[in-house]
Amino acid sequence: MSTSSGAHGGSVTMRDVAKAAGVSVATVSHVVNDKAGARIGEDTRLRVQEAVAALGYRPNALAKTLSQGTSRFIGLVTDQVATTPFAGQIIHGAQDEAWKHGYVLLVANTDGNEAVEGDAIAMMLEHQVHGILYSTWYHREIAVPEALHQTDTVLVDCFASESGLPSVVPDEVQGGRTATQELLGAGHRRIAFINTTTPSPAQSGRLAGYRSALEEAGIAFDEALVVPASPEQEGGYAATAAILASGATAAFCHNDRVAMGLYDGLRDQGLRIPDDIAVIGFDNQDVIAAHLRPPLSTVALPHYELGATGVRVLLGMESAPTSGPLLIACPSIRRESV
């Protein structure tokens, strides 16, 4: 029984296994699918398993899916995660965690196109996925596509307050507190915060964390130290004059792109980091943070863990709160700018 072909030269069928093992097709089906309650003797079971191994039989996954009503696939529908380098870690984390538990991740990147998104969700439902992770490339509130209510769904890096769906998001408040504490721990007491002008959970959460860390250190909050800026390099560069005018000895930047702009602005003023002013960012975009000079201390968005946790919640291995999202910690990444 060394061949991997069936009786007629095609792929091996359950009938071929039954013939080789001297049992019925029904018996092979019970053994292959490990059917609960099937009364099969140990010798018979062993004979079928040996025939399966010798013939190289592979069960029809689609037929098994149809009979059981679910599959070993988990869907992941995203807007731009797959095309955004640092947010792509969401896929990596979900893929690793799914594989660990015997599932395969099906990924659909929609680029925010509602028609493509609808088709992707429909396709996954047709293939009877075990459930769907719905993810966005930055933390925000969303309107949940109606079709997602047809299967188990977990929102990743996004939330929908009235949907009743579990969600997994970064802990923005803790991240802002951690960034500020890094500067406080280095001895700074007059700390500026360059915050984005774009309303978002990151804008409000990181500011709340900044204020919390100052309060815990017994330092009064000073509105003049909060500098609004667009959330990119140009915003950080434009904020340089206000930072210097504030008398701050350290600056917490809303993200690493803002920090990169501040680096340029400080350099143009002949100032050195961290000797003249310390700088910390947020996001941990490796293409930026690790390659600035000096390398940028920052707080990481936990994209890998967001994806992995989303899978665990979907599989019932971890619980999400019923009254809000499951918050994932944002760790500090220490480099040489503080």
mmCIF file of C-alpha atoms in Angstrom:
data_model
loop_
_atom_site.group_PDB
_atom_site.id
_atom_site.type_symbol
_atom_site.label_atom_id
_atom_site.label_comp_id
_atom_site.label_asym_id
_atom_site.label_seq_id
_atom_site.Cartn_x
_atom_site.Cartn_y
_atom_site.Cartn_z
ATOM 1 C CA MET A 1 0.000 0.000 0.000
ATOM 2 C CA SER A 2 2.703 2.501 -0.940
ATOM 3 C CA THR A 3 0.810 4.334 -3.678
ATOM 4 C CA SER A 4 -0.800 7.724 -3.068
ATOM 5 C CA SER A 5 -3.207 7.310 -5.985
ATOM 6 C CA GLY A 6 -6.700 5.831 -5.847
ATOM 7 C CA ALA A 7 -7.956 2.685 -7.538
ATOM 8 C CA HIS A 8 -8.409 4.499 -10.846
ATOM 9 C CA GLY A 9 -5.204 6.518 -10.748
ATOM 10 C CA GLY A 10 -6.794 9.674 -9.322
ATOM 11 C CA SER A 11 -6.567 11.133 -5.838
ATOM 12 C CA VAL A 12 -7.121 8.768 -2.931
ATOM 13 C CA THR A 13 -10.751 8.492 -1.839
ATOM 14 C CA MET A 14 -12.418 7.283 1.317
ATOM 15 C CA ARG A 15 -13.569 4.237 -0.670
ATOM 16 C CA ASP A 16 -9.920 3.358 -1.433
ATOM 17 C CA VAL A 17 -9.091 3.532 2.284
ATOM 18 C CA ALA A 18 -12.109 1.360 3.126
ATOM 19 C CA LYS A 19 -11.048 -1.283 0.589
ATOM 20 C CA ALA A 20 -7.444 -1.310 1.862
ATOM 21 C CA ALA A 21 -8.535 -1.582 5.501
ATOM 22 C CA GLY A 22 -11.304 -4.109 4.819
ATOM 23 C CA VAL A 23 -14.032 -1.978 6.375
ATOM 24 C CA SER A 24 -17.032 0.063 5.238
ATOM 25 C CA VAL A 25 -16.825 3.645 3.961
ATOM 26 C CA ALA A 26 -18.948 4.675 6.961
ATOM 27 C CA THR A 27 -16.343 3.232 9.338
ATOM 28 C CA VAL A 28 -13.575 5.168 7.595
ATOM 29 C CA SER A 29 -15.656 8.355 7.847
ATOM 30 C CA HIS A 30 -16.168 7.832 11.582
ATOM 31 C CA VAL A 31 -12.453 7.306 12.185
ATOM 32 C CA VAL A 32 -11.235 10.145 9.957
ATOM 33 C CA ASN A 33 -13.723 12.623 11.437
ATOM 34 C CA ASP A 34 -13.243 11.274 14.982
ATOM 35 C CA LYS A 35 -17.005 11.054 15.334
ATOM 36 C CA ALA A 36 -18.138 11.103 18.940
ATOM 37 C CA GLY A 37 -20.053 8.009 20.076
ATOM 38 C CA ALA A 38 -19.023 5.834 17.128
ATOM 39 C CA ARG A 39 -18.542 2.240 18.288
ATOM 40 C CA ILE A 40 -15.355 1.210 16.567
ATOM 41 C CA GLY A 41 -12.935 -1.343 17.974
ATOM 42 C CA GLU A 42 -9.360 -0.314 18.594
ATOM 43 C CA ASP A 43 -8.020 -2.867 16.078
ATOM 44 C CA THR A 44 -10.358 -1.540 13.383
ATOM 45 C CA ARG A 45 -9.478 2.064 14.171
ATOM 46 C CA LEU A 46 -5.761 1.242 13.945
ATOM 47 C CA ARG A 47 -6.261 -0.584 10.631
ATOM 48 C CA VAL A 48 -8.031 2.447 9.132
ATOM 49 C CA GLN A 49 -5.356 4.835 10.409
ATOM 50 C CA GLU A 50 -2.618 2.677 8.886
ATOM 51 C CA ALA A 51 -4.451 2.624 5.528
ATOM 52 C CA VAL A 52 -4.877 6.408 5.653
ATOM 53 C CA ALA A 53 -1.149 6.874 6.286
ATOM 54 C CA ALA A 54 -0.049 4.329 3.678
ATOM 55 C CA LEU A 55 -2.297 5.689 0.918
ATOM 56 C CA GLY A 56 -1.666 9.325 1.771
ATOM 57 C CA TYR A 57 -5.390 10.027 2.072
ATOM 58 C CA ARG A 58 -6.343 13.658 2.777
ATOM 59 C CA PRO A 59 -9.924 14.415 3.898
ATOM 60 C CA ASN A 60 -11.953 16.777 1.731
ATOM 61 C CA ALA A 61 -11.869 19.983 3.779
ATOM 62 C CA LEU A 62 -14.800 21.540 1.920
ATOM 63 C CA ALA A 63 -17.018 18.500 2.477
ATOM 64 C CA LYS A 64 -16.072 18.467 6.146
ATOM 65 C CA THR A 65 -16.896 22.175 6.396
ATOM 66 C CA LEU A 66 -20.328 21.597 4.841
ATOM 67 C CA SER A 67 -21.103 18.700 7.159
ATOM 68 C CA GLN A 68 -19.938 20.447 10.340
ATOM 69 C CA GLY A 69 -21.230 23.956 9.500
ATOM 70 C CA THR A 70 -17.893 25.638 10.164
ATOM 71 C CA SER A 71 -14.296 25.513 8.986
ATOM 72 C CA ARG A 72 -10.733 25.860 10.224
ATOM 73 C CA PHE A 73 -10.526 29.290 8.627
ATOM 74 C CA ILE A 74 -10.613 32.634 10.409
ATOM 75 C CA GLY A 75 -11.313 35.700 8.304
ATOM 76 C CA LEU A 76 -9.558 39.047 8.721
ATOM 77 C CA VAL A 77 -11.086 42.016 6.905
ATOM 78 C CA THR A 78 -9.040 45.213 7.015
ATOM 79 C CA ASP A 79 -8.993 48.616 5.387
ATOM 80 C CA GLN A 80 -5.253 49.280 4.972
ATOM 81 C CA VAL A 81 -3.476 47.100 7.543
ATOM 82 C CA ALA A 82 -1.867 44.866 4.911
ATOM 83 C CA THR A 83 -0.386 47.862 3.079
ATOM 84 C CA THR A 84 0.767 49.770 6.178
ATOM 85 C CA PRO A 85 4.162 48.431 7.327
ATOM 86 C CA PHE A 86 3.922 48.863 11.094
ATOM 87 C CA ALA A 87 0.172 48.083 11.312
ATOM 88 C CA GLY A 88 0.796 44.926 9.260
ATOM 89 C CA GLN A 89 1.946 43.338 12.512
ATOM 90 C CA ILE A 90 -1.768 42.900 13.295
ATOM 91 C CA ILE A 91 -1.892 40.299 10.520
ATOM 92 C CA HIS A 92 1.330 38.692 11.732
ATOM 93 C CA GLY A 93 0.014 38.333 15.282
ATOM 94 C CA ALA A 94 -3.369 37.011 14.167
ATOM 95 C CA GLN A 95 -1.765 34.567 11.740
ATOM 96 C CA ASP A 96 0.636 33.158 14.341
ATOM 97 C CA GLU A 97 -2.100 32.769 16.953
ATOM 98 C CA ALA A 98 -4.550 31.198 14.494
ATOM 99 C CA TRP A 99 -1.959 28.692 13.310
ATOM 100 C CA LYS A 100 -1.079 27.815 16.910
ATOM 101 C CA HIS A 101 -4.667 26.632 17.401
ATOM 102 C CA GLY A 102 -5.048 24.826 14.100
ATOM 103 C CA TYR A 103 -6.669 27.598 12.059
ATOM 104 C CA VAL A 104 -5.652 29.361 8.856
ATOM 105 C CA LEU A 105 -6.117 33.107 8.432
ATOM 106 C CA LEU A 106 -7.888 34.403 5.308
ATOM 107 C CA VAL A 107 -6.988 38.075 4.760
ATOM 108 C CA ALA A 108 -8.914 40.614 2.681
ATOM 109 C CA ASN A 109 -7.449 44.128 2.368
ATOM 110 C CA THR A 110 -10.208 46.436 1.105
ATOM 111 C CA ASP A 111 -8.456 49.843 0.940
ATOM 112 C CA GLY A 112 -11.614 51.239 2.521
ATOM 113 C CA ASN A 113 -13.783 50.351 -0.502
ATOM 114 C CA GLU A 114 -17.257 49.440 0.826
ATOM 115 C CA ALA A 115 -18.152 47.299 -2.194
ATOM 116 C CA VAL A 116 -14.934 45.289 -1.891
ATOM 117 C CA GLU A 117 -15.494 44.985 1.847
ATOM 118 C CA GLY A 118 -19.016 43.638 1.304
ATOM 119 C CA ASP A 119 -17.798 41.091 -1.240
ATOM 120 C CA ALA A 120 -14.975 39.984 1.069
ATOM 121 C CA ILE A 121 -17.296 39.417 4.024
ATOM 122 C CA ALA A 122 -19.802 37.568 1.814
ATOM 123 C CA MET A 123 -17.053 35.297 0.484
ATOM 124 C CA MET A 124 -15.880 34.473 3.988
ATOM 125 C CA LEU A 125 -19.417 33.710 5.124
ATOM 126 C CA GLU A 126 -19.900 31.426 2.099
ATOM 127 C CA HIS A 127 -16.784 29.533 3.147
ATOM 128 C CA GLN A 128 -18.248 29.217 6.659
ATOM 129 C CA VAL A 129 -15.295 30.764 8.437
ATOM 130 C CA HIS A 130 -15.155 30.148 12.169
ATOM 131 C CA GLY A 131 -15.428 33.910 12.667
ATOM 132 C CA ILE A 132 -14.101 37.249 11.413
ATOM 133 C CA LEU A 133 -11.649 39.805 12.768
ATOM 134 C CA TYR A 134 -12.506 43.280 11.480
ATOM 135 C CA SER A 135 -9.542 45.641 11.727
ATOM 136 C CA THR A 136 -8.592 49.222 10.893
ATOM 137 C CA TRP A 137 -5.067 50.561 10.493
ATOM 138 C CA TYR A 138 -5.516 53.178 13.212
ATOM 139 C CA HIS A 139 -7.576 53.177 16.400
ATOM 140 C CA ARG A 140 -11.026 54.686 15.788
ATOM 141 C CA GLU A 141 -14.762 54.210 16.178
ATOM 142 C CA ILE A 142 -16.484 52.552 13.222
ATOM 143 C CA ALA A 143 -19.901 51.729 11.827
ATOM 144 C CA VAL A 144 -20.089 47.928 11.770
ATOM 145 C CA PRO A 145 -21.021 46.368 8.403
ATOM 146 C CA GLU A 146 -24.377 44.632 8.894
ATOM 147 C CA ALA A 147 -23.103 41.329 7.470
ATOM 148 C CA LEU A 148 -20.644 40.933 10.359
ATOM 149 C CA HIS A 149 -23.575 40.157 12.660
ATOM 150 C CA GLN A 150 -24.055 36.873 10.763
ATOM 151 C CA THR A 151 -20.986 35.294 12.365
ATOM 152 C CA ASP A 152 -18.788 35.628 15.435
ATOM 153 C CA THR A 153 -16.856 38.876 15.025
ATOM 154 C CA VAL A 154 -14.142 40.671 17.002
ATOM 155 C CA LEU A 155 -13.168 44.272 16.247
ATOM 156 C CA VAL A 156 -9.403 44.862 16.288
ATOM 157 C CA ASP A 157 -7.850 48.339 16.681
ATOM 158 C CA CYS A 158 -11.350 49.784 16.388
ATOM 159 C CA PHE A 159 -14.624 49.765 18.305
ATOM 160 C CA ALA A 160 -18.351 50.356 17.874
ATOM 161 C CA SER A 161 -19.995 51.483 21.093
ATOM 162 C CA GLU A 162 -23.547 50.269 20.422
ATOM 163 C CA SER A 163 -22.774 47.133 18.410
ATOM 164 C CA GLY A 164 -22.433 44.614 21.221
ATOM 165 C CA LEU A 165 -19.338 43.213 19.474
ATOM 166 C CA PRO A 166 -16.163 42.579 21.473
ATOM 167 C CA SER A 167 -13.238 44.818 20.578
ATOM 168 C CA VAL A 168 -9.485 44.855 21.240
ATOM 169 C CA VAL A 169 -7.711 48.232 21.190
ATOM 170 C CA PRO A 170 -4.466 49.838 22.404
ATOM 171 C CA ASP A 171 -4.537 51.436 25.854
ATOM 172 C CA GLU A 172 -3.939 55.028 24.745
ATOM 173 C CA VAL A 173 -4.195 56.467 28.269
ATOM 174 C CA GLN A 174 -1.603 54.046 29.634
ATOM 175 C CA GLY A 175 0.626 54.760 26.634
ATOM 176 C CA GLY A 176 0.503 58.514 27.212
ATOM 177 C CA ARG A 177 1.206 58.009 30.903
ATOM 178 C CA THR A 178 4.145 55.716 30.142
ATOM 179 C CA ALA A 179 5.722 58.186 27.678
ATOM 180 C CA THR A 180 5.459 61.023 30.194
ATOM 181 C CA GLN A 181 6.812 58.852 33.009
ATOM 182 C CA GLU A 182 9.881 58.058 30.909
ATOM 183 C CA LEU A 183 10.660 61.794 30.750
ATOM 184 C CA LEU A 184 9.847 62.321 34.423
ATOM 185 C CA GLY A 185 12.119 59.430 35.323
ATOM 186 C CA ALA A 186 14.969 61.139 33.443
ATOM 187 C CA GLY A 187 14.572 64.165 35.730
ATOM 188 C CA HIS A 188 12.453 66.448 33.559
ATOM 189 C CA ARG A 189 9.744 68.557 35.182
ATOM 190 C CA ARG A 190 8.739 70.925 32.388
ATOM 191 C CA ILE A 191 7.465 68.569 29.714
ATOM 192 C CA ALA A 192 5.712 69.704 26.559
ATOM 193 C CA PHE A 193 3.217 67.559 24.674
ATOM 194 C CA ILE A 194 2.785 67.985 20.921
ATOM 195 C CA ASN A 195 -0.713 66.609 20.365
ATOM 196 C CA THR A 196 -2.523 65.998 17.104
ATOM 197 C CA THR A 197 -5.249 68.352 15.902
ATOM 198 C CA THR A 198 -7.214 65.341 14.596
ATOM 199 C CA PRO A 199 -9.964 64.180 17.006
ATOM 200 C CA SER A 200 -9.410 60.498 17.850
ATOM 201 C CA PRO A 201 -9.072 58.090 20.791
ATOM 202 C CA ALA A 202 -5.298 58.621 20.479
ATOM 203 C CA GLN A 203 -5.646 62.398 20.777
ATOM 204 C CA SER A 204 -7.794 62.315 23.918
ATOM 205 C CA GLY A 205 -6.281 59.191 25.462
ATOM 206 C CA ARG A 206 -2.628 60.217 25.223
ATOM 207 C CA LEU A 207 -3.438 63.662 26.604
ATOM 208 C CA ALA A 208 -5.271 62.054 29.535
ATOM 209 C CA GLY A 209 -2.246 59.819 30.183
ATOM 210 C CA TYR A 210 0.107 62.829 30.035
ATOM 211 C CA ARG A 211 -2.007 64.724 32.565
ATOM 212 C CA SER A 212 -2.291 61.663 34.810
ATOM 213 C CA ALA A 213 1.489 61.160 34.945
ATOM 214 C CA LEU A 214 2.060 64.828 35.797
ATOM 215 C CA GLU A 215 -0.564 64.696 38.541
ATOM 216 C CA GLU A 216 0.989 61.562 40.036
ATOM 217 C CA ALA A 217 4.347 63.370 40.094
ATOM 218 C CA GLY A 218 2.825 66.395 41.825
ATOM 219 C CA ILE A 219 3.288 68.672 38.805
ATOM 220 C CA ALA A 220 0.497 71.091 37.890
ATOM 221 C CA PHE A 221 -0.881 70.769 34.372
ATOM 222 C CA ASP A 222 0.031 73.778 32.204
ATOM 223 C CA GLU A 223 -2.121 74.282 29.113
ATOM 224 C CA ALA A 224 0.691 76.317 27.540
ATOM 225 C CA LEU A 225 2.813 73.174 27.327
ATOM 226 C CA VAL A 226 0.284 71.394 25.091
ATOM 227 C CA VAL A 227 1.125 72.329 21.500
ATOM 228 C CA PRO A 228 -1.378 71.405 18.746
ATOM 229 C CA ALA A 229 0.100 70.151 15.476
ATOM 230 C CA SER A 230 -0.844 68.183 12.394
ATOM 231 C CA PRO A 231 0.139 64.518 12.942
ATOM 232 C CA GLU A 232 3.036 64.336 10.489
ATOM 233 C CA GLN A 233 6.623 65.517 10.082
ATOM 234 C CA GLU A 234 5.604 69.027 9.011
ATOM 235 C CA GLY A 235 3.507 69.374 12.172
ATOM 236 C CA GLY A 236 6.442 68.538 14.405
ATOM 237 C CA TYR A 237 8.714 70.936 12.553
ATOM 238 C CA ALA A 238 6.162 73.761 12.808
ATOM 239 C CA ALA A 239 5.769 73.149 16.566
ATOM 240 C CA THR A 240 9.469 73.696 17.280
ATOM 241 C CA ALA A 241 9.200 77.434 17.978
ATOM 242 C CA ALA A 242 6.351 76.937 20.471
ATOM 243 C CA ILE A 243 8.240 74.163 22.245
ATOM 244 C CA LEU A 244 11.314 76.342 22.664
ATOM 245 C CA ALA A 245 9.232 79.356 23.751
ATOM 246 C CA SER A 246 7.575 77.248 26.471
ATOM 247 C CA GLY A 247 10.855 76.616 28.241
ATOM 248 C CA ALA A 248 10.307 72.854 28.119
ATOM 249 C CA THR A 249 13.322 70.602 28.676
ATOM 250 C CA ALA A 250 11.553 67.597 27.146
ATOM 251 C CA ALA A 251 8.851 66.939 24.563
ATOM 252 C CA PHE A 252 6.393 64.063 24.229
ATOM 253 C CA CYS A 253 5.305 63.819 20.584
ATOM 254 C CA HIS A 254 1.938 62.409 19.501
ATOM 255 C CA ASN A 255 3.675 60.054 17.073
ATOM 256 C CA ASP A 256 7.091 59.260 15.611
ATOM 257 C CA ARG A 257 6.480 61.324 12.470
ATOM 258 C CA VAL A 258 5.880 64.416 14.604
ATOM 259 C CA ALA A 259 9.065 63.597 16.529
ATOM 260 C CA MET A 260 10.997 63.358 13.254
ATOM 261 C CA GLY A 261 9.847 66.871 12.332
ATOM 262 C CA LEU A 262 10.811 68.172 15.774
ATOM 263 C CA TYR A 263 14.267 66.629 15.334
ATOM 264 C CA ASP A 264 14.696 68.682 12.151
ATOM 265 C CA GLY A 265 13.438 71.866 13.815
ATOM 266 C CA LEU A 266 15.722 71.501 16.814
ATOM 267 C CA ARG A 267 18.682 70.721 14.586
ATOM 268 C CA ASP A 268 18.024 73.880 12.579
ATOM 269 C CA GLN A 269 18.238 75.813 15.848
ATOM 270 C CA GLY A 270 21.615 74.262 16.640
ATOM 271 C CA LEU A 271 20.209 72.201 19.532
ATOM 272 C CA ARG A 272 21.188 68.654 20.430
ATOM 273 C CA ILE A 273 19.001 65.734 21.492
ATOM 274 C CA PRO A 274 18.924 64.757 24.343
ATOM 275 C CA ASP A 275 21.573 67.191 25.706
ATOM 276 C CA ASP A 276 19.505 70.333 25.151
ATOM 277 C CA ILE A 277 16.053 68.779 25.001
ATOM 278 C CA ALA A 278 14.789 65.211 25.365
ATOM 279 C CA VAL A 279 12.264 63.790 22.901
ATOM 280 C CA ILE A 280 9.967 60.764 23.047
ATOM 281 C CA GLY A 281 7.581 59.600 20.332
ATOM 282 C CA PHE A 282 4.696 57.156 20.005
ATOM 283 C CA ASP A 283 3.940 54.242 17.621
ATOM 284 C CA ASN A 284 7.442 52.720 17.280
ATOM 285 C CA GLN A 285 7.534 52.917 13.492
ATOM 286 C CA ASP A 286 10.850 51.102 12.981
ATOM 287 C CA VAL A 287 11.535 52.819 9.663
ATOM 288 C CA ILE A 288 11.578 56.093 11.606
ATOM 289 C CA ALA A 289 12.297 55.587 15.298
ATOM 290 C CA ALA A 290 15.245 53.213 15.116
ATOM 291 C CA HIS A 291 16.976 55.156 12.330
ATOM 292 C CA LEU A 292 16.840 58.736 13.582
ATOM 293 C CA ARG A 293 20.030 60.165 15.053
ATOM 294 C CA PRO A 294 19.980 59.713 17.964
ATOM 295 C CA PRO A 295 17.577 56.742 17.797
ATOM 296 C CA LEU A 296 14.160 57.779 19.126
ATOM 297 C CA SER A 297 12.776 56.593 22.437
ATOM 298 C CA THR A 298 9.098 55.878 21.900
ATOM 299 C CA VAL A 299 6.051 53.944 23.062
ATOM 300 C CA ALA A 300 4.975 51.083 20.835
ATOM 301 C CA LEU A 301 1.514 50.462 19.516
ATOM 302 C CA PRO A 302 1.037 46.738 20.281
ATOM 303 C CA HIS A 303 -0.104 45.707 16.800
ATOM 304 C CA TYR A 304 1.164 42.113 17.000
ATOM 305 C CA GLU A 305 -0.569 41.553 20.331
ATOM 306 C CA LEU A 306 -3.778 43.188 19.053
ATOM 307 C CA GLY A 307 -3.971 40.592 16.271
ATOM 308 C CA ALA A 308 -3.072 37.667 18.517
ATOM 309 C CA THR A 309 -5.512 38.733 21.236
ATOM 310 C CA GLY A 310 -8.271 39.196 18.664
ATOM 311 C CA VAL A 311 -7.917 35.546 17.661
ATOM 312 C CA ARG A 312 -7.945 34.358 21.269
ATOM 313 C CA VAL A 313 -11.131 36.337 21.965
ATOM 314 C CA LEU A 314 -12.740 34.971 18.796
ATOM 315 C CA LEU A 315 -11.887 31.397 19.825
ATOM 316 C CA GLY A 316 -13.216 31.933 23.356
ATOM 317 C CA MET A 317 -9.789 31.578 24.951
ATOM 318 C CA GLU A 318 -9.807 35.115 26.337
ATOM 319 C CA SER A 319 -12.694 37.340 27.371
ATOM 320 C CA ALA A 320 -13.372 40.935 26.382
ATOM 321 C CA PRO A 321 -15.347 43.241 28.704
ATOM 322 C CA THR A 322 -19.050 43.623 27.939
ATOM 323 C CA SER A 323 -19.003 47.329 28.804
ATOM 324 C CA GLY A 324 -16.033 48.433 26.711
ATOM 325 C CA PRO A 325 -13.003 47.298 24.736
ATOM 326 C CA LEU A 326 -10.233 45.020 25.923
ATOM 327 C CA LEU A 327 -7.220 47.318 26.395
ATOM 328 C CA ILE A 328 -3.762 46.146 25.328
ATOM 329 C CA ALA A 329 -0.735 47.793 26.958
ATOM 330 C CA CYS A 330 1.600 50.008 24.925
ATOM 331 C CA PRO A 331 5.187 49.219 25.990
ATOM 332 C CA SER A 332 8.028 51.711 26.289
ATOM 333 C CA ILE A 333 10.920 51.359 23.814
ATOM 334 C CA ARG A 334 14.004 53.015 25.257
ATOM 335 C CA ARG A 335 16.611 54.405 22.894
ATOM 336 C CA GLU A 336 18.930 57.389 23.067
ATOM 337 C CA SER A 337 16.724 60.503 22.729
ATOM 338 C CA VAL A 338 15.858 60.667 26.475
#
